Structures are given as structure tokens and as C-alpha cells.
Amino acid sequence: MSSLMEILRLGTVMDFGQNELGNRERRKPKEVLEAEEKAAAEKKAEAERKAAAEKRAEERRAAEAARAEAEAKSAEEAAKARERKPPKPKTDAELAAQAAKMATAAMAAAEAAGELDDNLLAAALPAPKRPARKPVDAEAEAEKARAEQAKSEKVQRRETVEKRQELMEQLQPCQQLLMLGFPPEEADLAVWSNFGTLTNGQLEIRQSNVKRVIGDYALGRGLFARREYAVNEIITVYGGELITQEEAKLRKEARESQSRRYLMRISDSDFLVDGWQFASGISDTPNGPDGCFLPVSEDATQWVQGCAPMANHNPQSPNAKLSFVSLLGRSEASRLYPRVPVLRANRDIQVGEEIVFNYRSSTMFVGGGGGGSGGSRSVPTVIGGGRLLDEDDDDDDDDDVEDDVEDGH
């Protein structure tokens, strides 16, 4: 009886312990339960993501294998196609040899059968047949060739123009200084902020002291200093339009073109400056105080451009020389642009002196005398990588632009 009571007591204790554990489980804080549920959900989501990633990777591997197989098959078919070369058309001699061989075989067979006659012999010697040739219309073929050539030249010209426009857009900072007289923001302002112009009063254009006048102008124009210049000081910029060699050729060949007298090649580059863009805006006759020559318009760019195109040629006693200066100084970006042509003083220059330089030894005018009202015919000279070209210059380089040297404004 006591054993039975002990067993019942132990069972009661065990039931109580299990109930107590269940109660403790149920008495867990809500936050703990939510955290456990969230962790379980995240674990499940992570497992699903891994499964999806493995599935995508498997699909990519299958797609790559299929693509590789397709490429291999395509390459194999291409190789087989290259091996299957079309039969080469037989020549007349080959066709004649084949016909003779067939005839010989046919006659041998007929002779063996005792049936050789003229009809069988004629049948055994078939004439080789060639496809009939259509009559050629020479005029139509020539017209077709001309049309194709014109189309090709039109496309080439369009591509050349577009390429030239794209190139010149990249050179806008240099063009801005030459055509508008304003240095770009990236330029070395210590060099380009104070060169001589008509607006700042450092220079003026008056009747030249150079006696010899060649050209269409009764009065020769020249460039004069209105302040003192020290040796090697920049006097002014050779203002004008920056153009390519191809454009220079077109302007040189244009009828009644004045650009040929002002085209000047920039040293160590494929570009030129057309000084006629500046000179064409200056009056042909005195229109300012004390007989000065001024721009024809109040808002003309010539007021602020460099005036070097108006400087005359004097080989005996030049007081200036032409040099080429980097737009951006010594920076790495300076290599992107052609150097800017400027006039420097090669001795001290006093107020009122005419600015003159030796075209022949200081610059590389392309067949033109550049600016100035007087001077003599130039002789071709190679200076610092540039060319001064004369009509007698026997140069085999088709890229060179040649013309007569005409001095005189």
C-alpha cells in the first residue's frame, strides 16, 4: 500500500513539473516571442533567397552553355561553307578539250559497234555553248560610273566638312582670342590681358612710311605704336580667323580672294590664320582723327582684335619679329591648341614708330605678303618648322598652300 502511495505521489509531482514548464513557456514576454518569430521568418527568407540565387546561377550556366554550343555550331557550319567552294567556270579551251574527249569516246564506241556515220559523228561533236552576252551600252555605263563617283565625292565632302566643323569647335578657345580679342578663362591672363589693340590705344593704323606700294590701294596702311615697347615685349596678336589647310586651299583658289595676301601658317601645326578677317574690317581710306584708319563699324571685332595683320614688311630695319606663344602657358592642356602668333619688339620701340618686321625671316606667310603697305617680293625660307611659300617654290607636298606674294594694303 505504501508503494502504491509513493508511485501516485511521484506521478503527481511529475505532472506538476510539466505543467509548470508549460506555464513558464506561456509566460514568456511578448517581445521575446515576436523576436523568435522574426528570427524564424528571416531564416526562412534567407533560405528562399539562397535557393533563388542558386536557381538563377543554374539558369545562367545553362544559357551560357547553350550559347557556346550555338557559337561552336555556327563556326563549324561557316568552316564547312568555306570549304564548299563553288566550281570554277570552265574556260573555252577547257570546254573544247572536254568536247573532244567526249567525241573521241563516242566515235570509239560507235566504231566498235560498226555504226559510225556522219550523223553520229556530228552528234558526238557538240559545239561548246557559252551564255550569250548582252550588248553593252557604253554611254549608259559611263553615266552610271559618273553618278556613282559624284555620290562618293558628295559623301566625302560632307564627311570632310563635318570633321572640319567638329575640329574647329574643339579649338574655340584659340579662335576666341584670334577673332574676338578676348582670352578664354583658361588662358594665361598674365600674357594675354594687355596686348595692343585699337580700343586700348596702344596702337593705331595710319598711312605707312613704307614707300613702295603694291596692290589696289592708293594709300598704304601701316601699324604705329602709341606707347613705348621694350625688347622682346609682346606688341600685339596676329588677329584673324583660325582655319585648316584644306580651308586655306579653298580660299586661296577662290576668285578675287584677298585671303591669299594674309594667310599665315602657324609653326609646328596644321593650321593657319587668315588675317584678311581683320584687315577687311578696316577702312580703305582715312576715317579717323589725324588721318587714322579705323574699323568701318562701331561694333566691329577689329576694335579689340590683335592688329598684327596691318604691320608692314621691312627687311632692312625691322623693329619687330613674329613668334608663337602657347595659349595656356606650360600646362599639359596647352598641347591641345596651336600656338598663338604674336609680334614682339626686337629692340626698344618709341611712341610714333611704325611697326615693321621681315616677312621673309620672321614668319611663314603662305604665298602672301601678310599685312603692310609696301615691301618687295619675298623669297621662300624655312623658319622654325614653318614655311614661307612662293609661286616658284617647287614643293612636292600636296598639303602645302602656295600663292604669289603681294605686299600692300
mmCIF file of C-alpha atoms in Angstrom:
data_model
loop_
_atom_site.group_PDB
_atom_site.id
_atom_site.type_symbol
_atom_site.label_atom_id
_atom_site.label_comp_id
_atom_site.label_asym_id
_atom_site.label_seq_id
_atom_site.Cartn_x
_atom_site.Cartn_y
_atom_site.Cartn_z
ATOM 1 C CA MET A 1 0.000 0.000 0.000
ATOM 2 C CA SER A 2 2.817 2.359 0.813
ATOM 3 C CA SER A 3 4.486 1.631 -2.512
ATOM 4 C CA LEU A 4 1.302 2.466 -4.339
ATOM 5 C CA MET A 5 1.019 5.718 -2.463
ATOM 6 C CA GLU A 6 4.643 6.543 -3.356
ATOM 7 C CA ILE A 7 4.008 5.928 -7.041
ATOM 8 C CA LEU A 8 0.960 8.160 -7.005
ATOM 9 C CA ARG A 9 2.898 10.870 -5.267
ATOM 10 C CA LEU A 10 5.714 10.758 -7.833
ATOM 11 C CA GLY A 11 3.238 10.951 -10.712
ATOM 12 C CA THR A 12 1.586 13.939 -9.188
ATOM 13 C CA VAL A 13 4.954 15.650 -8.826
ATOM 14 C CA MET A 14 5.883 14.952 -12.483
ATOM 15 C CA ASP A 15 2.566 16.278 -13.721
ATOM 16 C CA PHE A 16 3.051 19.383 -11.674
ATOM 17 C CA GLY A 17 6.569 19.870 -13.130
ATOM 18 C CA GLN A 18 5.356 19.546 -16.718
ATOM 19 C CA ASN A 19 2.514 21.925 -16.085
ATOM 20 C CA GLU A 20 4.940 24.378 -14.519
ATOM 21 C CA LEU A 21 7.231 24.221 -17.617
ATOM 22 C CA GLY A 22 4.269 24.816 -19.908
ATOM 23 C CA ASN A 23 3.161 27.716 -17.777
ATOM 24 C CA ARG A 24 6.677 29.179 -17.889
ATOM 25 C CA GLU A 25 6.679 28.829 -21.702
ATOM 26 C CA ARG A 26 3.376 30.573 -21.914
ATOM 27 C CA ARG A 27 4.553 33.261 -19.538
ATOM 28 C CA LYS A 28 7.405 34.379 -21.937
ATOM 29 C CA PRO A 29 7.326 38.120 -22.679
ATOM 30 C CA LYS A 30 5.600 39.145 -25.895
ATOM 31 C CA GLU A 31 8.749 40.843 -27.205
ATOM 32 C CA VAL A 32 10.725 37.606 -26.858
ATOM 33 C CA LEU A 33 8.104 35.661 -28.760
ATOM 34 C CA GLU A 34 7.992 38.257 -31.540
ATOM 35 C CA ALA A 35 11.781 38.245 -31.770
ATOM 36 C CA GLU A 36 11.828 34.464 -32.079
ATOM 37 C CA GLU A 37 9.134 34.550 -34.771
ATOM 38 C CA LYS A 38 11.035 37.293 -36.661
ATOM 39 C CA ALA A 39 14.290 35.324 -36.490
ATOM 40 C CA ALA A 40 12.500 32.237 -37.787
ATOM 41 C CA ALA A 41 10.954 34.248 -40.638
ATOM 42 C CA GLU A 42 14.316 35.782 -41.572
ATOM 43 C CA LYS A 43 15.926 32.366 -41.544
ATOM 44 C CA LYS A 44 13.244 31.078 -43.868
ATOM 45 C CA ALA A 45 13.579 34.123 -46.167
ATOM 46 C CA GLU A 46 17.362 33.708 -46.307
ATOM 47 C CA ALA A 47 16.942 30.085 -47.269
ATOM 48 C CA GLU A 48 14.491 31.073 -50.025
ATOM 49 C CA ARG A 49 16.925 33.747 -51.321
ATOM 50 C CA LYS A 50 19.755 31.240 -51.444
ATOM 51 C CA ALA A 51 17.577 28.811 -53.338
ATOM 52 C CA ALA A 52 16.523 31.513 -55.810
ATOM 53 C CA ALA A 53 20.149 32.600 -56.304
ATOM 54 C CA GLU A 54 21.226 29.014 -56.955
ATOM 55 C CA LYS A 55 18.398 28.658 -59.453
ATOM 56 C CA ARG A 56 19.397 31.835 -61.309
ATOM 57 C CA ALA A 57 23.028 30.756 -61.378
ATOM 58 C CA GLU A 58 21.995 27.398 -62.795
ATOM 59 C CA GLU A 59 19.888 29.110 -65.465
ATOM 60 C CA ARG A 60 22.814 31.390 -66.403
ATOM 61 C CA ARG A 61 25.143 28.412 -66.688
ATOM 62 C CA ALA A 62 22.625 26.645 -68.874
ATOM 63 C CA ALA A 63 22.200 29.740 -71.087
ATOM 64 C CA GLU A 64 25.973 30.174 -71.443
ATOM 65 C CA ALA A 65 26.386 26.542 -72.335
ATOM 66 C CA ALA A 66 23.626 26.814 -74.951
ATOM 67 C CA ARG A 67 25.190 29.968 -76.397
ATOM 68 C CA ALA A 68 28.629 28.382 -76.535
ATOM 69 C CA GLU A 69 27.160 25.343 -78.248
ATOM 70 C CA ALA A 70 25.347 27.551 -80.771
ATOM 71 C CA GLU A 71 28.516 29.540 -81.494
ATOM 72 C CA ALA A 72 30.515 26.367 -81.965
ATOM 73 C CA LYS A 73 27.886 25.002 -84.306
ATOM 74 C CA SER A 74 27.796 28.273 -86.261
ATOM 75 C CA ALA A 75 31.588 28.298 -86.559
ATOM 76 C CA GLU A 76 31.565 24.694 -87.746
ATOM 77 C CA GLU A 77 28.918 25.457 -90.372
ATOM 78 C CA ALA A 78 30.883 28.530 -91.530
ATOM 79 C CA ALA A 79 34.035 26.427 -91.864
ATOM 80 C CA LYS A 80 32.159 23.847 -93.906
ATOM 81 C CA ALA A 81 30.687 26.582 -96.087
ATOM 82 C CA ARG A 82 34.159 27.967 -96.765
ATOM 83 C CA GLU A 83 35.347 24.519 -97.742
ATOM 84 C CA ARG A 84 32.470 24.149 -100.204
ATOM 85 C CA LYS A 85 33.847 26.455 -102.871
ATOM 86 C CA PRO A 86 31.727 26.881 -105.999
ATOM 87 C CA PRO A 87 33.141 25.186 -109.068
ATOM 88 C CA LYS A 88 35.345 27.427 -111.132
ATOM 89 C CA PRO A 89 33.789 28.294 -114.523
ATOM 90 C CA LYS A 90 35.491 26.460 -117.330
ATOM 91 C CA THR A 91 37.301 28.392 -119.999
ATOM 92 C CA ASP A 92 36.706 27.975 -123.731
ATOM 93 C CA ALA A 93 39.839 25.837 -124.014
ATOM 94 C CA GLU A 94 38.634 23.531 -121.218
ATOM 95 C CA LEU A 95 35.185 23.185 -122.800
ATOM 96 C CA ALA A 96 36.758 22.376 -126.178
ATOM 97 C CA ALA A 97 39.014 19.736 -124.595
ATOM 98 C CA GLN A 98 36.033 18.180 -122.825
ATOM 99 C CA ALA A 99 34.033 18.100 -126.069
ATOM 100 C CA ALA A 100 36.932 16.486 -127.949
ATOM 101 C CA LYS A 101 37.273 13.860 -125.250
ATOM 102 C CA MET A 102 33.562 13.083 -125.413
ATOM 103 C CA ALA A 103 33.697 12.892 -129.215
ATOM 104 C CA THR A 104 36.654 10.523 -129.145
ATOM 105 C CA ALA A 105 34.866 8.243 -126.694
ATOM 106 C CA ALA A 106 31.666 8.315 -128.768
ATOM 107 C CA MET A 107 33.489 7.514 -132.010
ATOM 108 C CA ALA A 108 35.373 4.673 -130.350
ATOM 109 C CA ALA A 109 32.117 3.189 -129.107
ATOM 110 C CA ALA A 110 30.412 3.594 -132.483
ATOM 111 C CA GLU A 111 33.344 2.065 -134.349
ATOM 112 C CA ALA A 112 33.318 -0.909 -132.029
ATOM 113 C CA ALA A 113 29.605 -1.353 -132.742
ATOM 114 C CA GLY A 114 30.084 -0.828 -136.506
ATOM 115 C CA GLU A 115 27.656 2.116 -136.547
ATOM 116 C CA LEU A 116 29.978 5.064 -137.249
ATOM 117 C CA ASP A 117 28.369 7.529 -139.681
ATOM 118 C CA ASP A 118 28.290 11.254 -140.302
ATOM 119 C CA ASN A 119 25.176 11.881 -138.195
ATOM 120 C CA LEU A 120 26.639 10.085 -135.190
ATOM 121 C CA LEU A 121 29.919 11.935 -135.669
ATOM 122 C CA ALA A 122 28.093 15.292 -135.748
ATOM 123 C CA ALA A 123 26.186 14.372 -132.621
ATOM 124 C CA ALA A 124 29.401 13.339 -130.907
ATOM 125 C CA LEU A 125 30.985 16.719 -131.549
ATOM 126 C CA PRO A 126 28.618 19.224 -129.925
ATOM 127 C CA ALA A 127 29.699 22.837 -130.188
ATOM 128 C CA PRO A 128 30.546 24.325 -126.784
ATOM 129 C CA LYS A 129 27.778 26.645 -125.676
ATOM 130 C CA ARG A 130 28.551 29.898 -123.949
ATOM 131 C CA PRO A 131 25.945 32.194 -122.402
ATOM 132 C CA ALA A 132 25.006 34.970 -124.767
ATOM 133 C CA ARG A 133 26.442 38.337 -123.805
ATOM 134 C CA LYS A 134 24.177 41.316 -123.612
ATOM 135 C CA PRO A 135 25.176 44.279 -125.740
ATOM 136 C CA VAL A 136 26.994 46.887 -123.652
ATOM 137 C CA ASP A 137 25.670 50.446 -123.738
ATOM 138 C CA ALA A 138 28.922 52.394 -123.320
ATOM 139 C CA GLU A 139 27.164 55.727 -122.754
ATOM 140 C CA ALA A 140 24.863 54.276 -120.079
ATOM 141 C CA GLU A 141 27.790 52.620 -118.307
ATOM 142 C CA ALA A 142 29.769 55.856 -118.366
ATOM 143 C CA GLU A 143 26.796 57.789 -116.979
ATOM 144 C CA LYS A 144 26.363 55.208 -114.219
ATOM 145 C CA ALA A 145 30.055 55.471 -113.317
ATOM 146 C CA ARG A 146 29.822 59.290 -113.206
ATOM 147 C CA ALA A 147 26.768 59.132 -110.953
ATOM 148 C CA GLU A 148 28.488 56.744 -108.544
ATOM 149 C CA GLN A 149 31.604 58.925 -108.469
ATOM 150 C CA ALA A 150 29.552 62.063 -107.817
ATOM 151 C CA LYS A 151 27.715 60.305 -104.997
ATOM 152 C CA SER A 152 31.008 59.171 -103.471
ATOM 153 C CA GLU A 153 32.502 62.670 -103.727
ATOM 154 C CA LYS A 154 29.385 64.197 -102.136
ATOM 155 C CA VAL A 155 29.586 61.833 -99.178
ATOM 156 C CA GLN A 156 33.312 62.512 -98.831
ATOM 157 C CA ARG A 157 32.787 66.283 -98.923
ATOM 158 C CA ARG A 158 30.050 66.061 -96.311
ATOM 159 C CA GLU A 159 32.242 63.949 -94.035
ATOM 160 C CA THR A 160 35.151 66.358 -94.548
ATOM 161 C CA VAL A 161 33.009 69.404 -93.713
ATOM 162 C CA GLU A 162 31.563 67.723 -90.618
ATOM 163 C CA LYS A 163 35.023 66.675 -89.465
ATOM 164 C CA ARG A 164 36.362 70.193 -90.027
ATOM 165 C CA GLN A 165 33.462 71.726 -88.086
ATOM 166 C CA GLU A 166 33.989 69.306 -85.213
ATOM 167 C CA LEU A 167 37.706 70.087 -85.161
ATOM 168 C CA MET A 168 37.179 73.853 -85.150
ATOM 169 C CA GLU A 169 34.643 73.571 -82.320
ATOM 170 C CA GLN A 170 37.365 71.972 -80.225
ATOM 171 C CA LEU A 171 39.622 74.966 -80.956
ATOM 172 C CA GLN A 172 37.115 77.614 -79.833
ATOM 173 C CA PRO A 173 39.341 78.986 -77.017
ATOM 174 C CA CYS A 174 42.100 79.798 -79.529
ATOM 175 C CA GLN A 175 39.579 81.086 -82.080
ATOM 176 C CA GLN A 176 38.068 83.341 -79.426
ATOM 177 C CA LEU A 177 41.372 85.119 -78.850
ATOM 178 C CA LEU A 178 42.211 85.463 -82.560
ATOM 179 C CA MET A 179 38.779 86.540 -83.859
ATOM 180 C CA LEU A 180 37.196 88.278 -80.883
ATOM 181 C CA GLY A 181 40.244 89.558 -78.997
ATOM 182 C CA PHE A 182 39.119 88.045 -75.670
ATOM 183 C CA PRO A 183 41.364 85.489 -73.966
ATOM 184 C CA PRO A 184 39.442 82.438 -72.696
ATOM 185 C CA GLU A 185 39.143 81.801 -68.949
ATOM 186 C CA GLU A 186 41.714 79.012 -69.063
ATOM 187 C CA ALA A 187 44.321 81.220 -70.787
ATOM 188 C CA ASP A 188 47.369 82.677 -69.051
ATOM 189 C CA LEU A 189 45.978 86.160 -68.371
ATOM 190 C CA ALA A 190 49.399 87.472 -67.397
ATOM 191 C CA VAL A 191 50.351 87.085 -71.064
ATOM 192 C CA TRP A 192 47.112 87.872 -72.884
ATOM 193 C CA SER A 193 45.386 90.591 -70.879
ATOM 194 C CA ASN A 194 47.235 93.623 -72.267
ATOM 195 C CA PHE A 195 48.310 93.113 -75.891
ATOM 196 C CA GLY A 196 47.942 96.131 -78.161
ATOM 197 C CA THR A 197 44.565 96.890 -79.773
ATOM 198 C CA LEU A 198 42.808 99.925 -81.224
ATOM 199 C CA THR A 199 40.495 100.054 -78.209
ATOM 200 C CA ASN A 200 43.174 100.245 -75.513
ATOM 201 C CA GLY A 201 45.000 102.910 -77.533
ATOM 202 C CA GLN A 202 48.368 101.162 -77.624
ATOM 203 C CA LEU A 203 48.353 101.012 -81.437
ATOM 204 C CA GLU A 204 46.881 102.889 -84.357
ATOM 205 C CA ILE A 205 46.645 102.446 -88.127
ATOM 206 C CA ARG A 206 47.886 105.343 -90.248
ATOM 207 C CA GLN A 207 49.369 105.937 -93.682
ATOM 208 C CA SER A 208 52.532 103.866 -93.925
ATOM 209 C CA ASN A 209 56.020 105.262 -94.258
ATOM 210 C CA VAL A 210 56.964 102.329 -96.467
ATOM 211 C CA LYS A 211 57.291 103.896 -99.902
ATOM 212 C CA ARG A 212 56.695 101.015 -102.269
ATOM 213 C CA VAL A 213 53.011 100.236 -102.645
ATOM 214 C CA ILE A 214 51.818 97.121 -104.456
ATOM 215 C CA GLY A 215 48.118 96.300 -104.637
ATOM 216 C CA ASP A 216 44.779 98.003 -105.170
ATOM 217 C CA TYR A 217 45.095 100.729 -102.535
ATOM 218 C CA ALA A 218 46.210 104.247 -103.345
ATOM 219 C CA LEU A 219 47.131 104.846 -99.702
ATOM 220 C CA GLY A 220 49.203 102.235 -97.921
ATOM 221 C CA ARG A 221 48.137 101.488 -94.368
ATOM 222 C CA GLY A 222 50.592 100.720 -91.593
ATOM 223 C CA LEU A 223 50.666 99.915 -87.876
ATOM 224 C CA PHE A 224 52.084 102.501 -85.439
ATOM 225 C CA ALA A 225 52.967 102.413 -81.736
ATOM 226 C CA ARG A 226 51.232 104.791 -79.346
ATOM 227 C CA ARG A 227 53.355 103.738 -76.361
ATOM 228 C CA GLU A 228 56.901 102.533 -75.796
ATOM 229 C CA TYR A 229 57.762 98.844 -76.090
ATOM 230 C CA ALA A 230 60.788 97.157 -74.541
ATOM 231 C CA VAL A 231 62.869 94.485 -76.246
ATOM 232 C CA ASN A 232 61.006 91.149 -76.553
ATOM 233 C CA GLU A 233 57.760 92.634 -75.219
ATOM 234 C CA ILE A 234 54.583 91.398 -76.925
ATOM 235 C CA ILE A 235 53.204 94.199 -79.084
ATOM 236 C CA THR A 236 50.030 92.594 -80.424
ATOM 237 C CA VAL A 237 48.420 89.388 -81.694
ATOM 238 C CA TYR A 238 48.131 88.387 -85.354
ATOM 239 C CA GLY A 239 44.329 88.645 -85.286
ATOM 240 C CA GLY A 240 42.227 86.775 -87.801
ATOM 241 C CA GLU A 241 40.391 83.532 -88.355
ATOM 242 C CA LEU A 242 41.968 80.196 -87.435
ATOM 243 C CA ILE A 243 41.475 77.782 -90.356
ATOM 244 C CA THR A 244 42.693 74.394 -91.566
ATOM 245 C CA GLN A 245 44.993 73.768 -94.519
ATOM 246 C CA GLU A 246 42.044 72.469 -96.563
ATOM 247 C CA GLU A 247 40.088 75.666 -95.960
ATOM 248 C CA ALA A 248 43.170 77.718 -96.818
ATOM 249 C CA LYS A 249 43.390 75.980 -100.195
ATOM 250 C CA LEU A 250 39.754 76.784 -100.931
ATOM 251 C CA ARG A 251 40.212 80.455 -100.042
ATOM 252 C CA LYS A 252 43.437 80.713 -101.997
ATOM 253 C CA GLU A 253 41.793 79.296 -105.107
ATOM 254 C CA ALA A 254 38.620 81.396 -104.786
ATOM 255 C CA ARG A 255 38.250 84.027 -107.466
ATOM 256 C CA GLU A 256 39.020 87.571 -106.334
ATOM 257 C CA SER A 257 40.105 86.240 -102.937
ATOM 258 C CA GLN A 258 42.071 88.670 -100.757
ATOM 259 C CA SER A 259 42.797 85.987 -98.164
ATOM 260 C CA ARG A 260 45.852 84.817 -100.112
ATOM 261 C CA ARG A 261 47.639 88.012 -99.080
ATOM 262 C CA TYR A 262 47.119 87.327 -95.375
ATOM 263 C CA LEU A 263 47.302 83.536 -94.953
ATOM 264 C CA MET A 264 49.984 82.706 -92.411
ATOM 265 C CA ARG A 265 50.910 79.198 -91.285
ATOM 266 C CA ILE A 266 51.285 78.596 -87.547
ATOM 267 C CA SER A 267 54.605 76.969 -86.762
ATOM 268 C CA ASP A 268 54.544 73.252 -85.886
ATOM 269 C CA SER A 269 50.844 72.829 -86.656
ATOM 270 C CA ASP A 270 48.367 72.126 -89.475
ATOM 271 C CA PHE A 271 46.550 75.427 -89.019
ATOM 272 C CA LEU A 272 46.758 78.917 -90.482
ATOM 273 C CA VAL A 273 45.492 82.359 -89.543
ATOM 274 C CA ASP A 274 43.624 84.327 -92.204
ATOM 275 C CA GLY A 275 44.459 87.947 -91.377
ATOM 276 C CA TRP A 276 42.042 89.167 -94.062
ATOM 277 C CA GLN A 277 39.273 88.677 -91.490
ATOM 278 C CA PHE A 278 40.872 91.580 -89.575
ATOM 279 C CA ALA A 279 42.061 93.711 -92.499
ATOM 280 C CA SER A 280 38.729 93.548 -94.336
ATOM 281 C CA GLY A 281 37.062 95.378 -91.454
ATOM 282 C CA ILE A 282 39.456 98.362 -91.572
ATOM 283 C CA SER A 283 38.531 101.329 -93.749
ATOM 284 C CA ASP A 284 40.396 101.672 -97.056
ATOM 285 C CA THR A 285 40.603 105.441 -96.613
ATOM 286 C CA PRO A 286 41.271 107.595 -93.529
ATOM 287 C CA ASN A 287 38.122 107.870 -91.415
ATOM 288 C CA GLY A 288 39.502 108.869 -88.017
ATOM 289 C CA PRO A 289 41.271 111.782 -86.372
ATOM 290 C CA ASP A 290 44.697 112.782 -87.709
ATOM 291 C CA GLY A 291 44.268 110.595 -90.780
ATOM 292 C CA CYS A 292 43.856 107.325 -88.900
ATOM 293 C CA PHE A 293 42.235 104.262 -90.429
ATOM 294 C CA LEU A 294 39.510 102.874 -88.155
ATOM 295 C CA PRO A 295 37.132 99.904 -88.353
ATOM 296 C CA VAL A 296 34.173 100.513 -90.670
ATOM 297 C CA SER A 297 31.674 99.698 -87.914
ATOM 298 C CA GLU A 298 31.391 100.835 -84.312
ATOM 299 C CA ASP A 299 30.683 97.295 -83.102
ATOM 300 C CA ALA A 300 33.324 95.593 -85.291
ATOM 301 C CA THR A 301 35.558 92.980 -83.662
ATOM 302 C CA GLN A 302 38.588 94.774 -85.159
ATOM 303 C CA TRP A 303 38.456 97.265 -82.292
ATOM 304 C CA VAL A 304 39.559 94.591 -79.800
ATOM 305 C CA GLN A 305 41.434 92.132 -82.023
ATOM 306 C CA GLY A 306 45.198 91.968 -82.427
ATOM 307 C CA CYS A 307 46.368 94.358 -85.168
ATOM 308 C CA ALA A 308 49.444 92.494 -86.472
ATOM 309 C CA PRO A 309 47.983 91.884 -89.982
ATOM 310 C CA MET A 310 48.434 95.617 -90.634
ATOM 311 C CA ALA A 311 52.197 95.588 -89.913
ATOM 312 C CA ASN A 312 54.375 96.121 -92.997
ATOM 313 C CA HIS A 313 57.376 94.304 -94.408
ATOM 314 C CA ASN A 314 60.804 95.887 -93.924
ATOM 315 C CA PRO A 315 63.744 93.535 -94.425
ATOM 316 C CA GLN A 316 66.407 96.220 -93.846
ATOM 317 C CA SER A 317 65.471 97.586 -90.414
ATOM 318 C CA PRO A 318 62.648 95.661 -88.757
ATOM 319 C CA ASN A 319 61.785 96.637 -85.200
ATOM 320 C CA ALA A 320 59.543 93.621 -84.558
ATOM 321 C CA LYS A 321 59.529 89.897 -85.109
ATOM 322 C CA LEU A 322 56.856 87.204 -85.199
ATOM 323 C CA SER A 323 56.820 84.454 -82.590
ATOM 324 C CA PHE A 324 54.381 81.800 -81.414
ATOM 325 C CA VAL A 325 53.176 81.652 -77.809
ATOM 326 C CA SER A 326 51.232 78.909 -76.034
ATOM 327 C CA LEU A 327 47.673 79.924 -75.202
ATOM 328 C CA LEU A 328 47.668 78.119 -71.836
ATOM 329 C CA GLY A 329 51.286 78.624 -70.809
ATOM 330 C CA ARG A 330 53.216 75.482 -69.854
ATOM 331 C CA SER A 331 50.189 73.417 -68.817
ATOM 332 C CA GLU A 332 49.611 69.945 -70.237
ATOM 333 C CA ALA A 333 46.398 71.139 -71.902
ATOM 334 C CA SER A 334 48.365 73.651 -73.993
ATOM 335 C CA ARG A 335 49.236 70.844 -76.394
ATOM 336 C CA LEU A 336 45.605 70.684 -77.464
ATOM 337 C CA TYR A 337 45.757 74.057 -79.221
ATOM 338 C CA PRO A 338 48.015 75.603 -81.860
ATOM 339 C CA ARG A 339 50.267 78.351 -80.579
ATOM 340 C CA VAL A 340 49.153 81.960 -80.993
ATOM 341 C CA PRO A 341 51.130 84.182 -83.427
ATOM 342 C CA VAL A 342 52.255 87.486 -81.895
ATOM 343 C CA LEU A 343 54.532 90.379 -82.797
ATOM 344 C CA ARG A 344 57.375 91.068 -80.331
ATOM 345 C CA ALA A 345 59.704 94.048 -80.236
ATOM 346 C CA ASN A 346 63.235 93.065 -81.270
ATOM 347 C CA ARG A 347 64.535 96.422 -79.994
ATOM 348 C CA ASP A 348 63.165 99.296 -77.943
ATOM 349 C CA ILE A 349 60.311 100.966 -79.829
ATOM 350 C CA GLN A 350 59.363 104.610 -79.285
ATOM 351 C CA VAL A 351 55.958 106.291 -79.490
ATOM 352 C CA GLY A 352 55.026 107.064 -83.102
ATOM 353 C CA GLU A 353 57.270 104.443 -84.695
ATOM 354 C CA GLU A 354 55.780 102.270 -87.420
ATOM 355 C CA ILE A 355 55.766 98.584 -86.509
ATOM 356 C CA VAL A 356 57.551 96.651 -89.262
ATOM 357 C CA PHE A 357 59.046 93.183 -89.471
ATOM 358 C CA ASN A 358 60.786 90.975 -92.009
ATOM 359 C CA TYR A 359 58.196 88.646 -93.545
ATOM 360 C CA ARG A 360 60.990 86.631 -95.107
ATOM 361 C CA SER A 361 62.904 85.766 -91.940
ATOM 362 C CA SER A 362 60.343 86.147 -89.180
ATOM 363 C CA THR A 363 57.269 84.325 -90.341
ATOM 364 C CA MET A 364 55.774 81.769 -92.659
ATOM 365 C CA PHE A 365 53.210 83.521 -94.786
ATOM 366 C CA VAL A 366 51.584 81.175 -97.246
ATOM 367 C CA GLY A 367 52.231 82.838 -100.536
ATOM 368 C CA GLY A 368 51.024 86.234 -99.329
ATOM 369 C CA GLY A 369 52.824 89.244 -98.040
ATOM 370 C CA GLY A 370 50.644 89.406 -94.971
ATOM 371 C CA GLY A 371 49.929 92.916 -93.790
ATOM 372 C CA GLY A 372 51.510 96.162 -94.743
ATOM 373 C CA SER A 373 51.528 98.704 -97.482
ATOM 374 C CA GLY A 374 54.930 98.264 -99.010
ATOM 375 C CA GLY A 375 57.877 95.982 -99.499
ATOM 376 C CA SER A 376 59.424 93.669 -102.018
ATOM 377 C CA ARG A 377 58.721 90.173 -103.204
ATOM 378 C CA SER A 378 59.616 87.550 -100.626
ATOM 379 C CA VAL A 379 61.930 84.594 -101.052
ATOM 380 C CA PRO A 380 60.922 81.159 -99.700
ATOM 381 C CA THR A 381 62.582 80.488 -96.357
ATOM 382 C CA VAL A 382 62.222 77.727 -93.767
ATOM 383 C CA ILE A 383 61.925 79.140 -90.250
ATOM 384 C CA GLY A 384 61.288 77.103 -87.089
ATOM 385 C CA GLY A 385 59.180 74.413 -88.709
ATOM 386 C CA GLY A 386 57.101 76.864 -90.759
ATOM 387 C CA ARG A 387 57.136 77.640 -94.442
ATOM 388 C CA LEU A 388 57.180 80.899 -96.363
ATOM 389 C CA LEU A 389 55.967 79.817 -99.790
ATOM 390 C CA ASP A 390 56.477 81.497 -103.143
ATOM 391 C CA GLU A 391 54.933 80.683 -106.538
ATOM 392 C CA ASP A 392 58.356 79.401 -107.652
ATOM 393 C CA ASP A 393 58.566 77.006 -104.706
ATOM 394 C CA ASP A 394 58.853 73.565 -106.284
ATOM 395 C CA ASP A 395 57.448 71.518 -103.419
ATOM 396 C CA ASP A 396 56.127 68.011 -103.930
ATOM 397 C CA ASP A 397 53.967 68.136 -100.812
ATOM 398 C CA ASP A 398 50.349 68.487 -101.907
ATOM 399 C CA ASP A 399 49.375 69.762 -98.488
ATOM 400 C CA ASP A 400 51.318 72.995 -98.875
ATOM 401 C CA VAL A 401 49.328 76.033 -99.941
ATOM 402 C CA GLU A 402 51.167 78.211 -102.428
ATOM 403 C CA ASP A 403 50.491 81.612 -103.895
ATOM 404 C CA ASP A 404 52.052 84.858 -105.075
ATOM 405 C CA VAL A 405 53.498 87.239 -102.525
ATOM 406 C CA GLU A 406 51.721 90.551 -102.693
ATOM 407 C CA ASP A 407 52.695 93.304 -100.306
ATOM 408 C CA GLY A 408 50.437 96.250 -99.864
ATOM 409 C CA HIS A 409 47.351 97.405 -98.086
#
